Amino acid sequence: MWTGSDCPDEEALLSHVFSLLTPGKGLLVLDGPKWFQHRKLLTPAFHSDVLKPYLDLFVESTKDMLNKWDKKIQKDKCVNIFPDVGHMALDSLMKCIFGRSSNSQTQSDIIYYDAIRELTLLMQQRLAAFQYHSDFYFWFTLHGWKFLQACKVAHDYTDKVIRARKAALKEEEEREKIQGKKRLDFLDILLGPGDESNTKLSDADLRAEVDTFMFEGHDTTTSGISWFLYCMALYPEHQQLCCEEVQDILGNRDTIQWEDLGKMTYLTMCIKESFRLYPPVPQVYRQLSKPVTFMDGKSLPEGSLVSLHIYALHRNPAVWDKPEVFDPQRFSPENSSTRHPYAFIPFSARPRNCIGQQFAMTEMKAVIAICLLHFEFSLEPSRPAIKRLQLVLGSKNGIYLNLKKLT
Ligand code: HEM
């Protein structure tokens, strides 16, 4: 964790990146009354009644990915799972919260996905290279040019999504379908009449929210699912137990019902343990709006930029016994109840916690259950186990696993 008002301008850089991505501000970087208004407006889009019908869509997109793997392993059993999981996560996000009806992903989904990967990589490289911190210098470099190109691709894609939904809303039939819905989905809410005080989002705010949810909604679950499968390959004994649990719950079914999710107790413990070791959001940033004094009497002034390192917190030996060991029993009800609630915060905590937490957990359980029913995952001996957290793992190094189809 680093703190201080004179720390390198990392926070400023990050918010700058977000402001480049969006002329308005999305939930993640908003603050004050506007953040509260957006959060209140969008919270109902993540109610469990809205999430329930998404289960079939998660399963559908997962099966498309498994078909892809089926073909790939005919040639080589070692597959880089990361981009395939990423395409699947974007595909299900498009169908769930952006209401796309088509069954398969389009070429522009793939182009968008690649642009986001490139932006993430370029952002990491910019943070790491001191000379790139200056805007003036950065925009005249090849990196800066590539960054702007990738931003344009991402914006064109989100604009297309908004235009398509606005056009659909002009159709009488579509309007009636939305009015008849028990619960509105994310885009219905964004394009609808606003909250009870009829405060409607401006076009810039609307685009910022679509950008934010498009990015947050697939990038995080991609990491979560990929790292989980990596953990299963590293620890086959836990893979076996998860697989048996899923088989017991689903029997001969290849579909998942809402009630099944609550029964996946061992799988959930393993997901939490993989979140502990490989948190998809490894650190969060805050700027202090007032001075803070800690228990030891030390204090930080107003305006300090604070980075809370979730990755380090989750491996703190003062809290976690043998922190490097994968042990799902840490998350048994008995063990969880003895720990401080903020010792484990993959979705952050308090009012600024993740709004998509339940969406993410529903997606992860459904996708992982179907994957484990159909494939066994193991490490490729020629590729050493990944030892270090790699923030831009997908685009840079990938996660290569051996896949074996289960009959
Ligand atoms: C495994 C999956 C996920 C993890 C680990 C995760 C983690 C987090 C964390 C740590 C934060 C706090 C960030 C900060 O304070 O700077 C956050 C915020 C947020 N997340 Fe997630 N997230 C996940 C999935 C999702 C999904 C699926 C969505 C949307 C569909 C989403 C949307 C958001 C938004 C909009 C915020 C900002 C909330 C606010 O400030 O009010 N996340 N997430």
Short mmCIF file of C-alpha atoms and ligand atoms in Angstrom, two decimals:
data_model
loop_
_atom_site.label_atom_id
_atom_site.label_comp_id
_atom_site.label_asym_id
_atom_site.label_seq_id
_atom_site.Cartn_x
_atom_site.Cartn_y
_atom_site.Cartn_z
CA MET A 1 0.00 0.00 0.00
CA TRP A 2 1.36 3.46 -0.76
CA THR A 3 -0.06 6.75 0.39
CA GLY A 4 0.77 10.43 0.35
CA SER A 5 -0.15 13.67 -1.33
CA ASP A 6 3.22 13.81 -3.09
CA CYS A 7 3.05 10.24 -4.40
CA PRO A 8 3.51 9.57 -8.14
CA ASP A 9 0.53 10.75 -10.05
CA GLU A 10 -0.86 7.27 -10.57
CA GLU A 11 -4.38 8.12 -9.45
CA ALA A 12 -4.45 11.18 -11.67
CA LEU A 13 -3.30 9.03 -14.54
CA LEU A 14 -5.98 6.44 -13.93
CA SER A 15 -8.77 8.96 -13.79
CA HIS A 16 -7.31 10.56 -16.87
CA VAL A 17 -7.50 7.26 -18.68
CA PHE A 18 -11.12 6.91 -17.68
CA SER A 19 -11.91 10.45 -18.74
CA LEU A 20 -10.39 9.69 -22.11
CA LEU A 21 -12.51 6.62 -22.41
CA THR A 22 -15.61 8.64 -21.58
CA PRO A 23 -16.33 12.37 -21.79
CA GLY A 24 -18.84 11.94 -18.93
CA LYS A 25 -18.18 10.02 -15.71
CA GLY A 26 -19.48 6.54 -14.90
CA LEU A 27 -20.37 5.12 -11.48
CA LEU A 28 -16.83 3.90 -10.79
CA VAL A 29 -15.26 7.39 -10.90
CA LEU A 30 -18.22 9.59 -9.93
CA ASP A 31 -18.55 11.01 -6.42
CA GLY A 32 -20.91 13.10 -4.31
CA PRO A 33 -24.64 13.48 -4.98
CA LYS A 34 -24.30 12.50 -8.65
CA TRP A 35 -22.71 9.18 -7.70
CA PHE A 36 -25.57 8.59 -5.23
CA GLN A 37 -28.19 9.42 -7.87
CA HIS A 38 -26.66 7.03 -10.45
CA ARG A 39 -26.14 4.26 -7.90
CA LYS A 40 -29.77 4.51 -6.75
CA LEU A 41 -31.01 4.55 -10.32
CA LEU A 42 -28.99 1.50 -11.40
CA THR A 43 -29.20 -0.71 -8.28
CA PRO A 44 -32.56 -2.29 -9.31
CA ALA A 45 -30.89 -3.61 -12.51
CA PHE A 46 -28.98 -6.06 -10.28
CA HIS A 47 -31.93 -7.35 -8.22
CA SER A 48 -32.09 -11.16 -8.06
CA ASP A 49 -35.40 -11.18 -10.01
CA VAL A 50 -33.57 -9.49 -12.89
CA LEU A 51 -30.61 -11.88 -12.61
CA LYS A 52 -32.62 -15.14 -12.60
CA PRO A 53 -33.39 -15.21 -16.35
CA TYR A 54 -29.71 -14.50 -17.09
CA LEU A 55 -28.76 -18.02 -15.96
CA ASP A 56 -29.86 -19.59 -19.26
CA LEU A 57 -27.86 -16.95 -21.14
CA PHE A 58 -24.69 -17.66 -19.12
CA VAL A 59 -25.08 -21.38 -19.84
CA GLU A 60 -25.70 -20.73 -23.55
CA SER A 61 -22.56 -18.60 -23.94
CA THR A 62 -20.51 -21.14 -21.95
CA LYS A 63 -21.60 -23.94 -24.25
CA ASP A 64 -20.46 -21.91 -27.27
CA MET A 65 -17.06 -21.58 -25.59
CA LEU A 66 -16.92 -25.32 -24.84
CA ASN A 67 -17.68 -26.09 -28.50
CA LYS A 68 -14.76 -23.87 -29.42
CA TRP A 69 -12.51 -25.77 -26.99
CA ASP A 70 -13.77 -29.07 -28.36
CA LYS A 71 -12.49 -28.08 -31.80
CA LYS A 72 -9.23 -26.60 -30.50
CA ILE A 73 -8.19 -29.72 -28.60
CA GLN A 74 -8.45 -31.82 -31.75
CA LYS A 75 -5.24 -30.01 -32.78
CA ASP A 76 -3.58 -29.23 -29.44
CA LYS A 77 -4.80 -30.10 -25.96
CA CYS A 78 -2.99 -27.06 -24.52
CA VAL A 79 -5.27 -24.00 -24.84
CA ASN A 80 -4.84 -20.36 -23.81
CA ILE A 81 -8.18 -20.15 -22.01
CA PHE A 82 -8.00 -16.42 -21.19
CA PRO A 83 -9.19 -14.88 -24.51
CA ASP A 84 -11.91 -17.53 -24.94
CA VAL A 85 -13.24 -16.85 -21.44
CA GLY A 86 -13.08 -13.11 -22.25
CA HIS A 87 -15.13 -13.48 -25.44
CA MET A 88 -17.65 -15.63 -23.58
CA ALA A 89 -17.95 -13.10 -20.72
CA LEU A 90 -18.49 -10.22 -23.16
CA ASP A 91 -21.02 -12.27 -25.12
CA SER A 92 -23.11 -13.03 -22.03
CA LEU A 93 -22.85 -9.43 -20.79
CA MET A 94 -24.15 -8.20 -24.16
CA LYS A 95 -27.09 -10.59 -23.96
CA CYS A 96 -27.89 -9.94 -20.29
CA ILE A 97 -27.50 -6.28 -19.48
CA PHE A 98 -27.33 -4.85 -22.99
CA GLY A 99 -30.27 -6.91 -24.22
CA ARG A 100 -28.73 -8.28 -27.42
CA SER A 101 -30.96 -11.00 -28.81
CA SER A 102 -28.62 -12.74 -31.26
CA ASN A 103 -27.11 -15.98 -30.06
CA SER A 104 -23.57 -15.62 -31.17
CA GLN A 105 -20.91 -12.99 -30.90
CA THR A 106 -20.24 -10.66 -33.78
CA GLN A 107 -16.95 -9.62 -35.32
CA SER A 108 -17.33 -6.19 -33.70
CA ASP A 109 -17.53 -7.86 -30.24
CA ILE A 110 -14.14 -9.41 -30.91
CA ILE A 111 -12.69 -6.13 -32.17
CA TYR A 112 -14.04 -4.36 -29.05
CA TYR A 113 -12.62 -7.07 -26.80
CA ASP A 114 -9.18 -6.72 -28.41
CA ALA A 115 -9.33 -2.91 -28.09
CA ILE A 116 -10.07 -3.19 -24.36
CA ARG A 117 -7.18 -5.63 -23.89
CA GLU A 118 -4.89 -3.22 -25.72
CA LEU A 119 -6.07 -0.23 -23.64
CA THR A 120 -5.44 -2.14 -20.42
CA LEU A 121 -1.97 -3.11 -21.55
CA LEU A 122 -1.10 0.40 -22.77
CA MET A 123 -2.37 1.89 -19.51
CA GLN A 124 -0.14 -0.46 -17.49
CA GLN A 125 2.84 0.40 -19.69
CA ARG A 126 2.12 4.11 -19.27
CA LEU A 127 1.99 3.79 -15.48
CA ALA A 128 5.24 1.86 -15.47
CA ALA A 129 7.23 4.28 -17.68
CA PHE A 130 7.95 7.60 -15.99
CA GLN A 131 8.43 9.51 -19.26
CA TYR A 132 4.88 8.54 -20.35
CA HIS A 133 3.35 10.31 -17.33
CA SER A 134 3.51 13.61 -19.20
CA ASP A 135 0.49 14.03 -21.45
CA PHE A 136 2.45 16.22 -23.82
CA TYR A 137 5.06 13.52 -24.40
CA PHE A 138 2.68 10.52 -24.34
CA TRP A 139 0.34 11.69 -27.12
CA PHE A 140 3.28 12.12 -29.48
CA THR A 141 4.53 8.57 -29.00
CA LEU A 142 3.46 5.40 -30.82
CA HIS A 143 1.94 4.21 -27.52
CA GLY A 144 -0.18 7.36 -27.29
CA TRP A 145 -1.34 7.01 -30.88
CA LYS A 146 -2.26 3.35 -30.32
CA PHE A 147 -4.13 4.35 -27.15
CA LEU A 148 -6.27 6.90 -29.01
CA GLN A 149 -7.01 4.41 -31.81
CA ALA A 150 -8.14 1.76 -29.30
CA CYS A 151 -10.30 4.39 -27.47
CA LYS A 152 -12.01 5.19 -30.76
CA VAL A 153 -12.76 1.52 -31.45
CA ALA A 154 -14.21 1.11 -27.93
CA HIS A 155 -16.32 4.26 -28.25
CA ASP A 156 -17.64 3.34 -31.67
CA TYR A 157 -18.74 0.00 -30.27
CA THR A 158 -20.57 1.43 -27.23
CA ASP A 159 -22.19 4.11 -29.42
CA LYS A 160 -23.45 1.36 -31.71
CA VAL A 161 -24.97 -0.50 -28.74
CA ILE A 162 -26.77 2.66 -27.55
CA ARG A 163 -28.00 3.54 -31.07
CA ALA A 164 -29.34 0.02 -31.65
CA ARG A 165 -31.29 0.04 -28.39
CA LYS A 166 -32.65 3.57 -28.96
CA ALA A 167 -33.81 2.52 -32.45
CA ALA A 168 -35.49 -0.59 -31.02
CA LEU A 169 -37.29 1.57 -28.46
CA LYS A 170 -38.93 3.49 -31.28
CA GLU A 171 -40.74 0.30 -32.31
CA GLU A 172 -44.15 0.07 -30.66
CA GLU A 173 -43.77 -3.68 -30.02
CA GLU A 174 -40.44 -3.25 -28.22
CA ARG A 175 -41.85 -0.44 -26.05
CA GLU A 176 -44.77 -2.62 -25.02
CA LYS A 177 -42.41 -5.49 -24.20
CA ILE A 178 -40.42 -3.20 -21.89
CA GLN A 179 -43.52 -1.73 -20.23
CA GLY A 180 -44.78 -5.29 -19.60
CA LYS A 181 -41.52 -6.39 -17.90
CA LYS A 182 -41.75 -7.02 -14.18
CA ARG A 183 -38.25 -5.66 -13.70
CA LEU A 184 -36.34 -3.42 -16.04
CA ASP A 185 -32.84 -4.34 -17.15
CA PHE A 186 -29.80 -2.08 -17.19
CA LEU A 187 -30.34 -0.44 -20.59
CA ASP A 188 -34.11 -0.08 -20.04
CA ILE A 189 -33.29 1.92 -16.92
CA LEU A 190 -30.60 4.02 -18.59
CA LEU A 191 -32.79 4.92 -21.56
CA GLY A 192 -36.00 5.15 -19.54
CA PRO A 193 -37.70 8.16 -17.98
CA GLY A 194 -35.18 8.43 -15.08
CA ASP A 195 -35.79 8.14 -11.33
CA GLU A 196 -38.86 9.22 -9.38
CA SER A 197 -37.72 12.83 -9.62
CA ASN A 198 -37.54 12.31 -13.41
CA THR A 199 -33.84 13.16 -13.52
CA LYS A 200 -32.80 11.74 -16.86
CA LEU A 201 -29.16 10.99 -17.67
CA SER A 202 -27.48 13.29 -20.18
CA ASP A 203 -26.05 11.67 -23.33
CA ALA A 204 -22.50 12.01 -21.94
CA ASP A 205 -23.50 10.35 -18.64
CA LEU A 206 -25.34 7.62 -20.48
CA ARG A 207 -22.33 6.81 -22.65
CA ALA A 208 -20.06 6.90 -19.56
CA GLU A 209 -22.25 4.37 -17.76
CA VAL A 210 -22.42 2.08 -20.79
CA ASP A 211 -18.60 2.25 -21.10
CA THR A 212 -18.14 1.61 -17.38
CA PHE A 213 -20.46 -1.40 -17.21
CA MET A 214 -19.24 -2.81 -20.50
CA PHE A 215 -15.66 -2.78 -19.19
CA GLU A 216 -16.25 -3.67 -15.52
CA GLY A 217 -18.85 -6.26 -16.41
CA HIS A 218 -16.64 -8.52 -18.52
CA ASP A 219 -13.01 -7.81 -17.65
CA THR A 220 -13.37 -8.72 -13.97
CA THR A 221 -15.35 -11.93 -14.47
CA THR A 222 -12.90 -12.97 -17.21
CA SER A 223 -10.04 -12.79 -14.69
CA GLY A 224 -12.12 -14.43 -11.96
CA ILE A 225 -13.13 -17.44 -14.09
CA SER A 226 -9.69 -17.86 -15.72
CA TRP A 227 -7.82 -17.75 -12.40
CA PHE A 228 -10.33 -20.14 -10.86
CA LEU A 229 -9.74 -22.69 -13.63
CA TYR A 230 -6.00 -22.18 -13.19
CA CYS A 231 -6.38 -22.99 -9.45
CA MET A 232 -8.37 -26.11 -10.34
CA ALA A 233 -5.54 -27.23 -12.64
CA LEU A 234 -2.98 -26.56 -9.90
CA TYR A 235 -5.00 -28.44 -7.25
CA PRO A 236 -6.72 -31.41 -8.93
CA GLU A 237 -8.02 -32.75 -5.60
CA HIS A 238 -10.20 -29.63 -5.23
CA GLN A 239 -11.24 -29.85 -8.88
CA GLN A 240 -12.45 -33.39 -8.22
CA LEU A 241 -14.50 -32.29 -5.18
CA CYS A 242 -16.09 -29.36 -7.07
CA CYS A 243 -16.90 -31.60 -10.03
CA GLU A 244 -18.55 -34.22 -7.79
CA GLU A 245 -20.61 -31.53 -6.07
CA VAL A 246 -21.86 -30.15 -9.40
CA GLN A 247 -22.67 -33.66 -10.68
CA ASP A 248 -24.65 -34.41 -7.48
CA ILE A 249 -26.66 -31.21 -7.82
CA LEU A 250 -27.34 -31.32 -11.56
CA GLY A 251 -27.64 -35.08 -12.09
CA ASN A 252 -28.22 -35.57 -15.82
CA ARG A 253 -29.20 -31.97 -16.41
CA ASP A 254 -27.10 -29.70 -18.59
CA THR A 255 -28.99 -26.60 -17.43
CA ILE A 256 -28.80 -24.64 -14.18
CA GLN A 257 -31.65 -23.38 -12.05
CA TRP A 258 -31.49 -20.52 -9.58
CA GLU A 259 -31.96 -22.91 -6.61
CA ASP A 260 -28.91 -24.96 -7.71
CA LEU A 261 -26.56 -22.04 -7.04
CA GLY A 262 -27.20 -21.99 -3.28
CA LYS A 263 -26.32 -25.69 -3.08
CA MET A 264 -22.85 -25.23 -4.62
CA THR A 265 -21.20 -24.72 -1.25
CA TYR A 266 -17.77 -26.27 -1.91
CA LEU A 267 -17.53 -24.61 -5.31
CA THR A 268 -18.33 -21.25 -3.66
CA MET A 269 -15.60 -21.78 -1.06
CA CYS A 270 -13.12 -22.54 -3.86
CA ILE A 271 -14.20 -19.42 -5.80
CA LYS A 272 -13.60 -17.32 -2.68
CA GLU A 273 -10.19 -18.91 -2.14
CA SER A 274 -9.20 -18.15 -5.73
CA PHE A 275 -10.47 -14.55 -5.25
CA ARG A 276 -8.26 -14.36 -2.16
CA LEU A 277 -5.13 -15.44 -4.01
CA TYR A 278 -5.92 -13.82 -7.37
CA PRO A 279 -8.31 -10.88 -6.81
CA PRO A 280 -9.60 -9.69 -10.22
CA VAL A 281 -9.35 -6.09 -8.93
CA PRO A 282 -5.97 -6.16 -7.15
CA GLN A 283 -6.06 -2.60 -5.83
CA VAL A 284 -8.43 0.35 -5.44
CA TYR A 285 -7.65 4.05 -5.09
CA ARG A 286 -9.12 6.84 -2.99
CA GLN A 287 -8.42 10.54 -2.47
CA LEU A 288 -9.07 11.61 1.11
CA SER A 289 -11.80 14.24 1.41
CA LYS A 290 -10.80 14.89 5.03
CA PRO A 291 -7.75 14.07 7.22
CA VAL A 292 -7.64 10.56 8.69
CA THR A 293 -6.00 9.54 11.98
CA PHE A 294 -5.20 5.86 12.42
CA MET A 295 -5.27 3.78 15.63
CA ASP A 296 -1.50 4.17 16.09
CA GLY A 297 -1.84 7.97 16.07
CA LYS A 298 -0.36 8.43 12.58
CA SER A 299 -2.42 10.54 10.24
CA LEU A 300 -2.79 11.51 6.60
CA PRO A 301 -3.82 14.97 5.39
CA GLU A 302 -6.84 15.81 3.26
CA GLY A 303 -6.17 15.30 -0.45
CA SER A 304 -3.81 12.32 0.08
CA LEU A 305 -4.00 9.69 -2.62
CA VAL A 306 -4.36 6.27 -1.05
CA SER A 307 -3.98 2.94 -2.77
CA LEU A 308 -5.48 -0.02 -0.93
CA HIS A 309 -3.74 -3.16 -2.11
CA ILE A 310 -6.37 -5.92 -2.01
CA TYR A 311 -3.84 -8.47 -3.33
CA ALA A 312 -1.46 -7.79 -0.40
CA LEU A 313 -4.32 -7.64 2.15
CA HIS A 314 -5.48 -11.11 1.04
CA ARG A 315 -2.00 -12.52 1.63
CA ASN A 316 -1.30 -10.77 4.93
CA PRO A 317 0.35 -13.44 7.17
CA ALA A 318 -1.00 -11.67 10.28
CA VAL A 319 -4.51 -12.62 9.14
CA TRP A 320 -4.08 -15.69 6.95
CA ASP A 321 -2.23 -18.74 8.19
CA LYS A 322 0.17 -19.95 5.43
CA PRO A 323 -1.26 -17.36 3.01
CA GLU A 324 0.30 -18.89 -0.13
CA VAL A 325 -1.53 -22.22 0.39
CA PHE A 326 -4.81 -22.83 -1.48
CA ASP A 327 -7.22 -23.85 1.28
CA PRO A 328 -10.96 -23.41 0.62
CA GLN A 329 -11.75 -24.38 4.25
CA ARG A 330 -10.78 -20.82 5.19
CA PHE A 331 -14.24 -19.93 3.88
CA SER A 332 -16.24 -22.51 5.83
CA PRO A 333 -18.95 -20.73 7.89
CA GLU A 334 -17.03 -21.42 11.16
CA ASN A 335 -13.72 -20.06 9.88
CA SER A 336 -15.27 -17.06 8.12
CA SER A 337 -17.10 -15.96 11.26
CA THR A 338 -13.86 -15.60 13.25
CA ARG A 339 -12.24 -13.23 10.74
CA HIS A 340 -12.54 -9.47 10.46
CA PRO A 341 -15.12 -8.71 7.72
CA TYR A 342 -12.65 -6.47 5.88
CA ALA A 343 -9.87 -9.07 5.77
CA PHE A 344 -11.37 -10.38 2.52
CA ILE A 345 -12.71 -7.72 0.14
CA PRO A 346 -12.58 -8.88 -3.50
CA PHE A 347 -15.65 -6.72 -4.22
CA SER A 348 -14.49 -3.88 -1.95
CA ALA A 349 -16.77 -2.87 0.94
CA ARG A 350 -19.25 -0.31 2.27
CA PRO A 351 -21.31 1.96 -0.02
CA ARG A 352 -18.69 1.98 -2.81
CA ASN A 353 -18.63 -1.80 -3.06
CA CYS A 354 -19.20 -3.58 -6.36
CA ILE A 355 -22.73 -3.08 -7.69
CA GLY A 356 -22.29 -6.15 -9.93
CA GLN A 357 -21.28 -8.55 -7.15
CA GLN A 358 -24.34 -10.80 -7.35
CA PHE A 359 -24.29 -10.72 -11.14
CA ALA A 360 -20.61 -11.78 -11.05
CA MET A 361 -21.14 -14.60 -8.55
CA THR A 362 -24.14 -15.92 -10.48
CA GLU A 363 -22.19 -15.87 -13.73
CA MET A 364 -19.08 -17.44 -12.21
CA LYS A 365 -20.94 -20.32 -10.55
CA ALA A 366 -22.96 -21.09 -13.69
CA VAL A 367 -20.01 -20.90 -16.10
CA ILE A 368 -17.65 -22.86 -13.86
CA ALA A 369 -20.22 -25.58 -13.12
CA ILE A 370 -20.80 -26.20 -16.84
CA CYS A 371 -17.05 -26.13 -17.57
CA LEU A 372 -16.31 -28.70 -14.85
CA LEU A 373 -19.10 -30.97 -16.08
CA HIS A 374 -17.53 -31.18 -19.55
CA PHE A 375 -13.77 -30.70 -19.19
CA GLU A 376 -10.91 -31.61 -16.90
CA PHE A 377 -8.22 -28.93 -16.49
CA SER A 378 -4.56 -29.63 -15.81
CA LEU A 379 -1.21 -27.84 -16.02
CA GLU A 380 0.93 -28.23 -19.10
CA PRO A 381 4.26 -29.59 -17.72
CA SER A 382 6.32 -27.53 -20.20
CA ARG A 383 4.76 -24.32 -18.85
CA PRO A 384 5.80 -23.45 -15.28
CA ALA A 385 3.12 -22.47 -12.77
CA ILE A 386 2.43 -18.72 -12.76
CA LYS A 387 4.08 -17.35 -9.64
CA ARG A 388 3.48 -13.64 -9.73
CA LEU A 389 0.31 -11.61 -10.04
CA GLN A 390 0.26 -10.33 -13.60
CA LEU A 391 -2.12 -7.45 -13.95
CA VAL A 392 -2.39 -7.63 -17.71
CA LEU A 393 -2.17 -11.33 -17.83
CA GLY A 394 -4.65 -12.01 -20.60
CA SER A 395 -3.11 -9.95 -23.32
CA LYS A 396 0.49 -10.50 -22.27
CA ASN A 397 1.04 -14.02 -21.08
CA GLY A 398 -2.28 -15.85 -21.14
CA ILE A 399 -3.29 -18.85 -19.04
CA TYR A 400 -2.40 -22.05 -20.86
CA LEU A 401 -4.04 -25.22 -19.56
CA ASN A 402 -4.36 -28.77 -20.82
CA LEU A 403 -7.99 -29.60 -21.52
CA LYS A 404 -9.43 -33.10 -21.53
CA LYS A 405 -13.03 -33.69 -22.56
CA LEU A 406 -15.06 -35.70 -20.04
CA THR A 407 -17.39 -38.29 -21.50
C1 HEM B 1 -15.43 -11.10 -10.22
C2 HEM B 1 -16.01 -10.02 -10.63
C3 HEM B 1 -15.88 -8.64 -10.04
C4 HEM B 1 -15.02 -8.16 -9.09
C5 HEM B 1 -13.95 -8.92 -8.32
C6 HEM B 1 -15.33 -6.76 -8.90
C7 HEM B 1 -14.69 -5.92 -8.00
C8 HEM B 1 -15.01 -4.60 -7.80
C9 HEM B 1 -14.34 -3.72 -6.86
C10 HEM B 1 -13.17 -4.11 -5.96
C11 HEM B 1 -14.93 -2.52 -6.93
C12 HEM B 1 -14.56 -1.24 -6.14
C13 HEM B 1 -13.66 -0.39 -7.04
C14 HEM B 1 -13.22 0.87 -6.37
O1 HEM B 1 -13.66 1.18 -5.29
O2 HEM B 1 -12.39 1.59 -6.97
C15 HEM B 1 -15.97 -2.61 -7.94
C16 HEM B 1 -16.81 -1.56 -8.30
C17 HEM B 1 -17.70 -1.63 -9.36
N1 HEM B 1 -18.03 -2.74 -10.09
FE1 HEM B 1 -17.28 -4.60 -9.85
N2 HEM B 1 -16.34 -6.41 -9.75
C18 HEM B 1 -16.73 -7.54 -10.45
C19 HEM B 1 -17.74 -7.63 -11.38
C20 HEM B 1 -18.54 -6.58 -11.81
C21 HEM B 1 -19.61 -6.70 -12.76
C22 HEM B 1 -20.06 -8.02 -13.41
C23 HEM B 1 -20.12 -5.45 -12.94
C24 HEM B 1 -21.25 -4.99 -13.82
C25 HEM B 1 -22.03 -5.75 -14.53
C26 HEM B 1 -19.37 -4.55 -12.08
C27 HEM B 1 -19.57 -3.19 -11.99
C28 HEM B 1 -18.95 -2.37 -11.05
C29 HEM B 1 -19.22 -0.95 -10.92
C30 HEM B 1 -20.14 -0.13 -11.80
C31 HEM B 1 -18.44 -0.49 -9.85
C32 HEM B 1 -18.41 0.92 -9.27
C33 HEM B 1 -19.45 0.95 -8.13
C34 HEM B 1 -19.56 2.27 -7.39
O3 HEM B 1 -18.54 2.95 -7.19
O4 HEM B 1 -20.69 2.61 -6.98
N3 HEM B 1 -18.42 -5.28 -11.40
N4 HEM B 1 -15.99 -3.87 -8.44
#
